Structures are given as C-alpha cells and as structure tokens.
C-alpha cells in the first residue's frame, strides 16, 4: 500500500469511527469505563451518614472535631489496545477481513478515549511483542496508531496471547483499561496470565472471527491453509460429517474461551466479520454500566 492510499484509508476510518464515538458511544464509554479509580480530593466536616472509615484522624485531632476525606473519580484514564497482528487476522471471506474490522474497532475505542481526555496506547503482538506505542493523548497520536494498524508488517505470523498479556502486566505500572482484540487462536493457555492482569488492570476481550471458522459451505473439494504455520490440506466440504465436525470443534473452542474469560472475570464479546460491530460494542459497554 503506497502512502497516498494509506492516507485515504486513514481519513475514511477517521470519519467513520470518530462519528461513531461522538454520536453513539460517548456516554456509554464514559459510564462503562469511568469511576474505576478514585483519587483524594479534599477534606470536609463529618456529616451524619458519612462512612467512619473515611475519617481523617490527623485533621480531626488538630481541629477537635471530625473531618472526612472526600474522594472523586479519576478524570483521566489510560487505555491500552492489545492488537493481534498474527497471520490468521488477514483471513476473510466477507467484505472485510479480520484485521480490517479490528482496525475500525480499535479506532472507534481510541476516539472514544480521547473524547474523555484519556491517554491511548497500543501493543501489536504476534508470538512476540512486535511494537509498543506508549500512551498519549490527541488526534495526531490516534491517526498515527491507525496508520500503523493499516500498514504494519509483523515479523512473525504466529500468536501468543499469554505473552502479550504478561507484557501489559509488566509494562503498565499504573492501573489502565485494556482491550484485547484478537481471534484468540492461541496455541497455549492464557488463563492465569489473564487473571493476574485483570487484578491489576481493567481488561475486556473482543474476539473477531470469520463466519467460515464456525461453518463450512458445501462446495466440494477445498484447499485450506493455516495462515500461521503455512500447512495446507485438501478437504471435501460436500461431506456433511466433516462440516458437522468443523462446527462442533468451533463450538467446543468457544465454550473453552467463554470459560477462560468467566474464570478471569473479564467481560468479552465475539464479533463476526459479517456483523455490525456497533451493536456488539454497545453490548460490551452495557455489561459494565
């Protein structure tokens, strides 16, 4: 993709996703992700009904009457996007592939974040950390992130979700809100890493998948290729038994993923590339309101 083509795509994504974040998500994003951290604001005299645990004993002793600490919401959040850039994200049988949809969703979340005066940062990962963009504010920073998402060429095609989660836990010293955008074709379990990370941070998972991962069409012989390993094989999709086994494998995998997120207390949604991601994001925000 040449630079003028990238700029056109960046502009197109900006217009669409900034409009969504301003018109649809502004209030929902605020109520879903604000109020997670509280900071000390001031002290005032104790009033009937105040929590005795908030009494400031030093000030109380000095003035010989009870005073309480007043806390308020942290006005500024740090939002981190963990974006899977492995080979499997380039797959797509619909109008858009998984990577295109992940880019739009990430851009929408990014514009929602800066509208609330939050910082936004990104981790691109495969089976290694491909690139880390530290959190900053501003439209210019977001446009840089979108441009990188469109044009970034990872060194590896494989996936390691566990490693990406552990990196976030280590690199982010203060509590942040993190979105993991992936198809979650993980070769290894990431349950423990996710549980530890979600204790320190506020994590939400967004799974992006293609319809063909769930069900195969009956079109006869088909060559399928693993985008991460390069392994190819020919399958006969006219076999009902094979199609049913394919769907059963998908259902089992999804059940395992849901169990992982549930055990780690992580809110999650699954979005197919032929679905409207706006409705699914609204559902994610509603879970947390």
Tab-separated table of N, CA, C and O in Angstrom, residues 67-113:
chain	number	residue	atom	x	y	z
A	67	UNK	N	-13.438	15.240	60.765
A	67	UNK	CA	-13.375	15.584	59.341
A	67	UNK	C	-13.234	14.283	58.536
A	67	UNK	O	-12.615	13.319	59.005
A	68	UNK	N	-13.790	14.283	57.338
A	68	UNK	CA	-13.666	13.102	56.464
A	68	UNK	C	-12.951	13.472	55.165
A	68	UNK	O	-12.999	14.612	54.714
A	69	UNK	N	-12.283	12.444	54.588
A	69	UNK	CA	-11.652	12.615	53.279
A	69	UNK	C	-12.717	12.455	52.193
A	69	UNK	O	-13.567	11.564	52.288
A	70	UNK	N	-12.665	13.324	51.201
A	70	UNK	CA	-13.590	13.237	50.064
A	70	UNK	C	-12.806	12.744	48.848
A	70	UNK	O	-11.730	13.262	48.546
A	71	UNK	N	-13.352	11.726	48.198
A	71	UNK	CA	-12.706	11.168	47.009
A	71	UNK	C	-13.552	11.468	45.774
A	71	UNK	O	-14.766	11.639	45.865
A	72	UNK	N	-12.909	11.540	44.633
A	72	UNK	CA	-13.654	11.714	43.382
A	72	UNK	C	-13.071	10.792	42.311
A	72	UNK	O	-11.973	10.263	42.449
A	73	UNK	N	-13.862	10.601	41.247
A	73	UNK	CA	-13.401	9.771	40.138
A	73	UNK	C	-12.115	10.309	39.556
A	73	UNK	O	-11.943	11.513	39.435
A	74	UNK	N	-11.228	9.409	39.186
A	74	UNK	CA	-10.069	9.827	38.406
A	74	UNK	C	-10.582	10.323	37.062
A	74	UNK	O	-11.340	9.642	36.386
A	75	UNK	N	-10.192	11.523	36.692
A	75	UNK	CA	-10.709	12.120	35.465
A	75	UNK	C	-9.983	11.604	34.224
A	75	UNK	O	-10.472	11.718	33.132
A	76	UNK	N	-8.804	11.047	34.438
A	76	UNK	CA	-8.019	10.619	33.284
A	76	UNK	C	-7.707	9.139	33.382
A	76	UNK	O	-7.204	8.656	34.374
A	77	UNK	N	-8.049	8.421	32.357
A	77	UNK	CA	-7.716	7.009	32.274
A	77	UNK	C	-6.594	6.807	31.272
A	77	UNK	O	-6.373	7.632	30.393
A	78	UNK	N	-5.912	5.681	31.398
A	78	UNK	CA	-5.027	5.229	30.330
A	78	UNK	C	-5.685	4.010	29.707
A	78	UNK	O	-6.053	3.062	30.409
A	79	UNK	N	-5.882	4.064	28.406
A	79	UNK	CA	-6.494	2.949	27.669
A	79	UNK	C	-5.417	2.290	26.819
A	79	UNK	O	-4.705	2.960	26.077
A	80	UNK	N	-5.300	0.976	26.942
A	80	UNK	CA	-4.341	0.219	26.134
A	80	UNK	C	-5.083	-0.746	25.200
A	80	UNK	O	-6.011	-1.430	25.626
A	81	UNK	N	-4.677	-0.760	23.939
A	81	UNK	CA	-5.229	-1.702	22.959
A	81	UNK	C	-4.169	-2.766	22.685
A	81	UNK	O	-3.058	-2.445	22.260
A	82	UNK	N	-4.504	-4.014	22.951
A	82	UNK	CA	-3.614	-5.119	22.606
A	82	UNK	C	-4.118	-5.710	21.296
A	82	UNK	O	-5.159	-6.378	21.273
A	83	UNK	N	-3.417	-5.432	20.211
A	83	UNK	CA	-3.889	-5.800	18.879
A	83	UNK	C	-3.102	-6.978	18.316
A	83	UNK	O	-1.879	-6.881	18.116
A	84	UNK	N	-3.806	-8.056	18.057
A	84	UNK	CA	-3.228	-9.251	17.441
A	84	UNK	C	-2.918	-8.943	15.974
A	84	UNK	O	-3.810	-8.556	15.217
A	85	UNK	N	-1.654	-9.101	15.555
A	85	UNK	CA	-1.277	-8.853	14.157
A	85	UNK	C	-0.717	-10.130	13.514
A	85	UNK	O	0.020	-10.072	12.534
A	86	UNK	N	-1.086	-11.289	14.073
A	86	UNK	CA	-0.602	-12.562	13.535
A	86	UNK	C	-1.263	-12.858	12.181
A	86	UNK	O	-2.209	-12.188	11.771
A	87	UNK	N	-0.750	-13.894	11.502
A	87	UNK	CA	-1.206	-14.215	10.148
A	87	UNK	C	-2.683	-14.516	10.028
A	87	UNK	O	-3.313	-14.201	9.013
A	88	UNK	N	-3.281	-15.100	11.063
A	88	UNK	CA	-4.688	-15.505	10.973
A	88	UNK	C	-5.644	-14.313	10.868
A	88	UNK	O	-6.774	-14.453	10.413
A	89	UNK	N	-5.181	-13.112	11.273
A	89	UNK	CA	-6.044	-11.924	11.205
A	89	UNK	C	-6.238	-11.438	9.768
A	89	UNK	O	-7.156	-10.655	9.490
A	90	UNK	N	-5.389	-11.880	8.854
A	90	UNK	CA	-5.518	-11.457	7.456
A	90	UNK	C	-6.591	-12.240	6.704
A	90	UNK	O	-6.899	-11.941	5.554
A	91	UNK	N	-7.168	-13.247	7.363
A	91	UNK	CA	-8.178	-14.089	6.709
A	91	UNK	C	-9.523	-13.388	6.661
A	91	UNK	O	-9.904	-12.675	7.582
A	92	UNK	N	-10.243	-13.598	5.553
A	92	UNK	CA	-11.596	-13.040	5.450
A	92	UNK	C	-12.330	-13.558	4.228
A	92	UNK	O	-11.769	-13.582	3.137
A	93	UNK	N	-13.565	-13.996	4.437
A	93	UNK	CA	-14.396	-14.431	3.301
A	93	UNK	C	-15.565	-13.466	3.102
A	93	UNK	O	-16.392	-13.666	2.232
A	94	UNK	N	-15.633	-12.434	3.934
A	94	UNK	CA	-16.704	-11.450	3.834
A	94	UNK	C	-16.154	-10.179	3.173
A	94	UNK	O	-15.076	-10.187	2.607
A	95	UNK	N	-16.903	-9.075	3.274
A	95	UNK	CA	-16.460	-7.811	2.662
A	95	UNK	C	-15.163	-7.305	3.293
A	95	UNK	O	-14.349	-6.659	2.656
A	96	UNK	N	-15.015	-7.566	4.581
A	96	UNK	CA	-13.796	-7.141	5.282
A	96	UNK	C	-13.127	-8.356	5.915
A	96	UNK	O	-13.796	-9.324	6.266
A	97	UNK	N	-11.791	-8.303	6.042
A	97	UNK	CA	-11.130	-9.383	6.772
A	97	UNK	C	-11.042	-9.001	8.253
A	97	UNK	O	-11.449	-7.914	8.666
A	98	UNK	N	-10.503	-9.915	9.043
A	98	UNK	CA	-10.485	-9.707	10.493
A	98	UNK	C	-9.623	-8.503	10.890
A	98	UNK	O	-9.971	-7.759	11.804
A	99	UNK	N	-8.521	-8.315	10.173
A	99	UNK	CA	-7.638	-7.197	10.504
A	99	UNK	C	-8.328	-5.852	10.243
A	99	UNK	O	-8.201	-4.915	11.031
A	100	UNK	N	-9.072	-5.749	9.118
A	100	UNK	CA	-9.808	-4.509	8.806
A	100	UNK	C	-10.783	-4.160	9.919
A	100	UNK	O	-10.881	-3.014	10.358
A	101	UNK	N	-11.526	-5.186	10.374
A	101	UNK	CA	-12.522	-4.942	11.413
A	101	UNK	C	-11.844	-4.566	12.730
A	101	UNK	O	-12.300	-3.653	13.429
A	102	UNK	N	-10.749	-5.247	13.052
A	102	UNK	CA	-10.013	-4.925	14.285
A	102	UNK	C	-9.530	-3.476	14.261
A	102	UNK	O	-9.593	-2.775	15.273
A	103	UNK	N	-9.081	-3.018	13.094
A	103	UNK	CA	-8.604	-1.637	12.951
A	103	UNK	C	-9.730	-0.642	13.202
A	103	UNK	O	-9.549	0.350	13.917
A	104	UNK	N	-10.899	-0.900	12.628
A	104	UNK	CA	-12.047	0.004	12.830
A	104	UNK	C	-12.480	0.043	14.289
A	104	UNK	O	-12.769	1.106	14.842
A	105	UNK	N	-12.543	-1.125	14.919
A	105	UNK	CA	-12.967	-1.185	16.329
A	105	UNK	C	-11.955	-0.452	17.214
A	105	UNK	O	-12.322	0.338	18.087
A	106	UNK	N	-10.661	-0.695	16.955
A	106	UNK	CA	-9.610	-0.031	17.734
A	106	UNK	C	-9.682	1.482	17.561
A	106	UNK	O	-9.547	2.238	18.533
A	107	UNK	N	-9.923	1.937	16.328
A	107	UNK	CA	-10.023	3.383	16.069
A	107	UNK	C	-11.229	3.982	16.796
A	107	UNK	O	-11.142	5.077	17.360
A	108	UNK	N	-12.342	3.272	16.800
A	108	UNK	CA	-13.547	3.743	17.496
A	108	UNK	C	-13.288	3.884	18.993
A	108	UNK	O	-13.660	4.885	19.617
A	109	UNK	N	-12.646	2.882	19.575
A	109	UNK	CA	-12.308	2.939	21.002
A	109	UNK	C	-11.325	4.077	21.289
A	109	UNK	O	-11.434	4.768	22.292
A	110	UNK	N	-10.374	4.270	20.359
A	110	UNK	CA	-9.371	5.327	20.544
A	110	UNK	C	-10.019	6.710	20.529
A	110	UNK	O	-9.720	7.559	21.372
A	111	UNK	N	-10.914	6.960	19.581
A	111	UNK	CA	-11.586	8.264	19.530
A	111	UNK	C	-12.512	8.455	20.737
A	111	UNK	O	-12.649	9.566	21.247
A	112	UNK	N	-13.139	7.371	21.207
A	112	UNK	CA	-13.961	7.463	22.420
A	112	UNK	C	-13.094	7.854	23.609
A	112	UNK	O	-13.505	8.636	24.468
A	113	UNK	N	-11.879	7.309	23.649
A	113	UNK	CA	-10.968	7.598	24.757
A	113	UNK	C	-10.539	9.056	24.774
A	113	UNK	O	-10.592	9.711	25.816
